[in-house]
Amino acid sequence: MVLIVDDNADVRALFSYFLDMHGFTCRVADSGADALRLMAEQEPALVVMDYQMPEMHGLDMLRAMRSDQRFAHIPVIVVSGRDGDLRDQAIQAGADAFVRKGEIDWDALASEIHRLIERPRAA
């Protein structure tokens, strides 16, 4: 299961649709706090999260995941509509990949998700 975390319902629906088309089962959360709660109920194989969210910023959620042994091993792809040094910030915070929302190659994203799910990760 892939957990999609974004405060925008349209973005959640878009990611869910395309990932479903590529054979992934998805759950969605509209905030970092909601995502962490869902993860405690059912561990996802991978998290796709928005960089900029209200209440709990995407990087704050990522840092919370990496500091919690229950979630530290879960691969994370950070997505953002903005560019700049966000990619470097996300990778430094523990993201496994970074994708710009306006430049998504869905086939390449599906391949990257498969690669990250199948890759052993040091806890």
PDB file of C-alpha atoms in Angstrom:
ATOM      1  CA  MET A   1       0.000   0.000   0.000  1.00  0.00           C
ATOM      2  CA  VAL A   2       1.178   3.490  -0.905  1.00  0.00           C
ATOM      3  CA  LEU A   3       0.187   6.323   1.417  1.00  0.00           C
ATOM      4  CA  ILE A   4      -0.428   9.637  -0.371  1.00  0.00           C
ATOM      5  CA  VAL A   5      -0.202  12.709   1.858  1.00  0.00           C
ATOM      6  CA  ASP A   6      -1.314  16.057   0.445  1.00  0.00           C
ATOM      7  CA  ASP A   7      -3.582  18.812   1.721  1.00  0.00           C
ATOM      8  CA  ASN A   8      -5.107  19.242  -1.763  1.00  0.00           C
ATOM      9  CA  ALA A   9      -7.949  16.794  -2.485  1.00  0.00           C
ATOM     10  CA  ASP A  10      -7.460  17.080  -6.254  1.00  0.00           C
ATOM     11  CA  VAL A  11      -3.781  16.151  -5.961  1.00  0.00           C
ATOM     12  CA  ARG A  12      -4.609  13.193  -3.717  1.00  0.00           C
ATOM     13  CA  ALA A  13      -7.198  12.007  -6.246  1.00  0.00           C
ATOM     14  CA  LEU A  14      -4.785  12.448  -9.167  1.00  0.00           C
ATOM     15  CA  PHE A  15      -1.999  10.477  -7.493  1.00  0.00           C
ATOM     16  CA  SER A  16      -4.436   7.779  -6.344  1.00  0.00           C
ATOM     17  CA  TYR A  17      -5.852   7.428  -9.846  1.00  0.00           C
ATOM     18  CA  PHE A  18      -2.496   7.109 -11.600  1.00  0.00           C
ATOM     19  CA  LEU A  19      -0.942   4.851  -8.985  1.00  0.00           C
ATOM     20  CA  ASP A  20      -4.042   2.646  -9.060  1.00  0.00           C
ATOM     21  CA  MET A  21      -3.649   2.445 -12.853  1.00  0.00           C
ATOM     22  CA  HIS A  22      -0.090   1.187 -12.219  1.00  0.00           C
ATOM     23  CA  GLY A  23      -1.315  -1.530  -9.858  1.00  0.00           C
ATOM     24  CA  PHE A  24      -0.756   0.108  -6.474  1.00  0.00           C
ATOM     25  CA  THR A  25      -3.259   0.110  -3.641  1.00  0.00           C
ATOM     26  CA  CYS A  26      -3.431   3.590  -2.123  1.00  0.00           C
ATOM     27  CA  ARG A  27      -4.612   5.261   1.047  1.00  0.00           C
ATOM     28  CA  VAL A  28      -4.751   9.017   1.410  1.00  0.00           C
ATOM     29  CA  ALA A  29      -4.214  11.515   4.202  1.00  0.00           C
ATOM     30  CA  ASP A  30      -4.800  15.252   4.123  1.00  0.00           C
ATOM     31  CA  SER A  31      -2.194  16.153   6.744  1.00  0.00           C
ATOM     32  CA  GLY A  32       1.015  14.914   8.298  1.00  0.00           C
ATOM     33  CA  ALA A  33      -0.731  14.192  11.594  1.00  0.00           C
ATOM     34  CA  ASP A  34      -3.434  12.167   9.831  1.00  0.00           C
ATOM     35  CA  ALA A  35      -0.754  10.282   7.885  1.00  0.00           C
ATOM     36  CA  LEU A  36       1.159   9.329  11.033  1.00  0.00           C
ATOM     37  CA  ARG A  37      -2.087   8.066  12.593  1.00  0.00           C
ATOM     38  CA  LEU A  38      -2.892   5.976   9.493  1.00  0.00           C
ATOM     39  CA  MET A  39       0.655   4.611   9.425  1.00  0.00           C
ATOM     40  CA  ALA A  40       0.268   3.384  13.007  1.00  0.00           C
ATOM     41  CA  GLU A  41      -2.875   1.494  11.922  1.00  0.00           C
ATOM     42  CA  GLN A  42      -1.430   0.002   8.732  1.00  0.00           C
ATOM     43  CA  GLU A  43       2.190   0.339   7.683  1.00  0.00           C
ATOM     44  CA  PRO A  44       2.525   1.524   4.098  1.00  0.00           C
ATOM     45  CA  ALA A  45       5.144   0.119   1.752  1.00  0.00           C
ATOM     46  CA  LEU A  46       5.954   3.697   0.698  1.00  0.00           C
ATOM     47  CA  VAL A  47       4.836   7.279   1.369  1.00  0.00           C
ATOM     48  CA  VAL A  48       4.347   9.960  -1.287  1.00  0.00           C
ATOM     49  CA  MET A  49       4.070  13.284   0.533  1.00  0.00           C
ATOM     50  CA  ASP A  50       3.647  16.926  -0.306  1.00  0.00           C
ATOM     51  CA  TYR A  51       6.493  19.209   0.709  1.00  0.00           C
ATOM     52  CA  GLN A  52       4.358  22.157   1.797  1.00  0.00           C
ATOM     53  CA  MET A  53       1.322  21.439   3.981  1.00  0.00           C
ATOM     54  CA  PRO A  54      -0.371  23.435   6.717  1.00  0.00           C
ATOM     55  CA  GLU A  55      -0.203  22.362  10.364  1.00  0.00           C
ATOM     56  CA  MET A  56       2.619  19.834   9.875  1.00  0.00           C
ATOM     57  CA  HIS A  57       5.069  20.669   7.096  1.00  0.00           C
ATOM     58  CA  GLY A  58       6.111  17.738   4.915  1.00  0.00           C
ATOM     59  CA  LEU A  59       9.690  17.897   6.190  1.00  0.00           C
ATOM     60  CA  ASP A  60       8.453  17.880   9.786  1.00  0.00           C
ATOM     61  CA  MET A  61       6.474  14.741   9.024  1.00  0.00           C
ATOM     62  CA  LEU A  62       9.497  13.206   7.318  1.00  0.00           C
ATOM     63  CA  ARG A  63      11.718  13.980  10.327  1.00  0.00           C
ATOM     64  CA  ALA A  64       9.072  12.487  12.642  1.00  0.00           C
ATOM     65  CA  MET A  65       9.052   9.326  10.524  1.00  0.00           C
ATOM     66  CA  ARG A  66      12.831   9.023  10.489  1.00  0.00           C
ATOM     67  CA  SER A  67      13.047   9.455  14.265  1.00  0.00           C
ATOM     68  CA  ASP A  68      10.385   6.795  14.960  1.00  0.00           C
ATOM     69  CA  GLN A  69      11.657   3.221  14.676  1.00  0.00           C
ATOM     70  CA  ARG A  70       8.234   2.033  13.521  1.00  0.00           C
ATOM     71  CA  PHE A  71       8.446   4.226  10.399  1.00  0.00           C
ATOM     72  CA  ALA A  72      12.158   4.949   9.848  1.00  0.00           C
ATOM     73  CA  HIS A  73      12.567   2.212   7.230  1.00  0.00           C
ATOM     74  CA  ILE A  74       9.612   3.282   5.035  1.00  0.00           C
ATOM     75  CA  PRO A  75      10.707   4.841   1.717  1.00  0.00           C
ATOM     76  CA  VAL A  76       9.469   8.391   1.102  1.00  0.00           C
ATOM     77  CA  ILE A  77       9.021  10.366  -2.102  1.00  0.00           C
ATOM     78  CA  VAL A  78       8.545  14.089  -1.537  1.00  0.00           C
ATOM     79  CA  VAL A  79       6.589  16.035  -4.155  1.00  0.00           C
ATOM     80  CA  SER A  80       6.369  19.780  -4.580  1.00  0.00           C
ATOM     81  CA  GLY A  81       5.088  22.328  -7.035  1.00  0.00           C
ATOM     82  CA  ARG A  82       8.071  24.524  -6.237  1.00  0.00           C
ATOM     83  CA  ASP A  83      11.704  24.120  -7.175  1.00  0.00           C
ATOM     84  CA  GLY A  84      14.876  25.714  -5.856  1.00  0.00           C
ATOM     85  CA  ASP A  85      16.753  24.007  -3.060  1.00  0.00           C
ATOM     86  CA  LEU A  86      13.694  22.036  -1.912  1.00  0.00           C
ATOM     87  CA  ARG A  87      15.052  18.818  -3.392  1.00  0.00           C
ATOM     88  CA  ASP A  88      18.269  19.100  -1.374  1.00  0.00           C
ATOM     89  CA  GLN A  89      16.327  19.930   1.800  1.00  0.00           C
ATOM     90  CA  ALA A  90      14.054  16.916   1.308  1.00  0.00           C
ATOM     91  CA  ILE A  91      16.944  14.522   0.662  1.00  0.00           C
ATOM     92  CA  GLN A  92      18.861  15.863   3.675  1.00  0.00           C
ATOM     93  CA  ALA A  93      15.762  15.338   5.841  1.00  0.00           C
ATOM     94  CA  GLY A  94      15.625  11.679   4.768  1.00  0.00           C
ATOM     95  CA  ALA A  95      13.586  11.537   1.558  1.00  0.00           C
ATOM     96  CA  ASP A  96      14.475   8.788  -0.876  1.00  0.00           C
ATOM     97  CA  ALA A  97      13.358  10.777  -3.931  1.00  0.00           C
ATOM     98  CA  PHE A  98      11.955  14.165  -4.928  1.00  0.00           C
ATOM     99  CA  VAL A  99       9.473  14.868  -7.737  1.00  0.00           C
ATOM    100  CA  ARG A 100       8.148  18.168  -9.084  1.00  0.00           C
ATOM    101  CA  LYS A 101       4.353  18.040  -9.405  1.00  0.00           C
ATOM    102  CA  GLY A 102       4.308  19.765 -12.797  1.00  0.00           C
ATOM    103  CA  GLU A 103       6.877  17.399 -14.324  1.00  0.00           C
ATOM    104  CA  ILE A 104       5.629  13.948 -13.342  1.00  0.00           C
ATOM    105  CA  ASP A 105       6.356  11.077 -15.681  1.00  0.00           C
ATOM    106  CA  TRP A 106       3.863   8.561 -14.235  1.00  0.00           C
ATOM    107  CA  ASP A 107       5.565   5.506 -15.729  1.00  0.00           C
ATOM    108  CA  ALA A 108       8.919   6.633 -14.303  1.00  0.00           C
ATOM    109  CA  LEU A 109       7.297   7.359 -10.926  1.00  0.00           C
ATOM    110  CA  ALA A 110       5.732   3.889 -10.858  1.00  0.00           C
ATOM    111  CA  SER A 111       9.128   2.353 -11.660  1.00  0.00           C
ATOM    112  CA  GLU A 112      10.759   4.408  -8.895  1.00  0.00           C
ATOM    113  CA  ILE A 113       8.102   3.304  -6.400  1.00  0.00           C
ATOM    114  CA  HIS A 114       8.680  -0.354  -7.305  1.00  0.00           C
ATOM    115  CA  ARG A 115      12.438   0.144  -6.960  1.00  0.00           C
ATOM    116  CA  LEU A 116      12.136   1.800  -3.559  1.00  0.00           C
ATOM    117  CA  ILE A 117       9.673  -0.767  -2.214  1.00  0.00           C
ATOM    118  CA  GLU A 118      11.906  -3.652  -3.288  1.00  0.00           C
ATOM    119  CA  ARG A 119      15.158  -2.061  -2.071  1.00  0.00           C
ATOM    120  CA  PRO A 120      16.371  -3.100   1.373  1.00  0.00           C
ATOM    121  CA  ARG A 121      16.680  -0.058   3.633  1.00  0.00           C
ATOM    122  CA  ALA A 122      18.922   0.199   6.654  1.00  0.00           C
ATOM    123  CA  ALA A 123      16.845   1.021   9.738  1.00  0.00           C
TER     124      ALA A 123
END
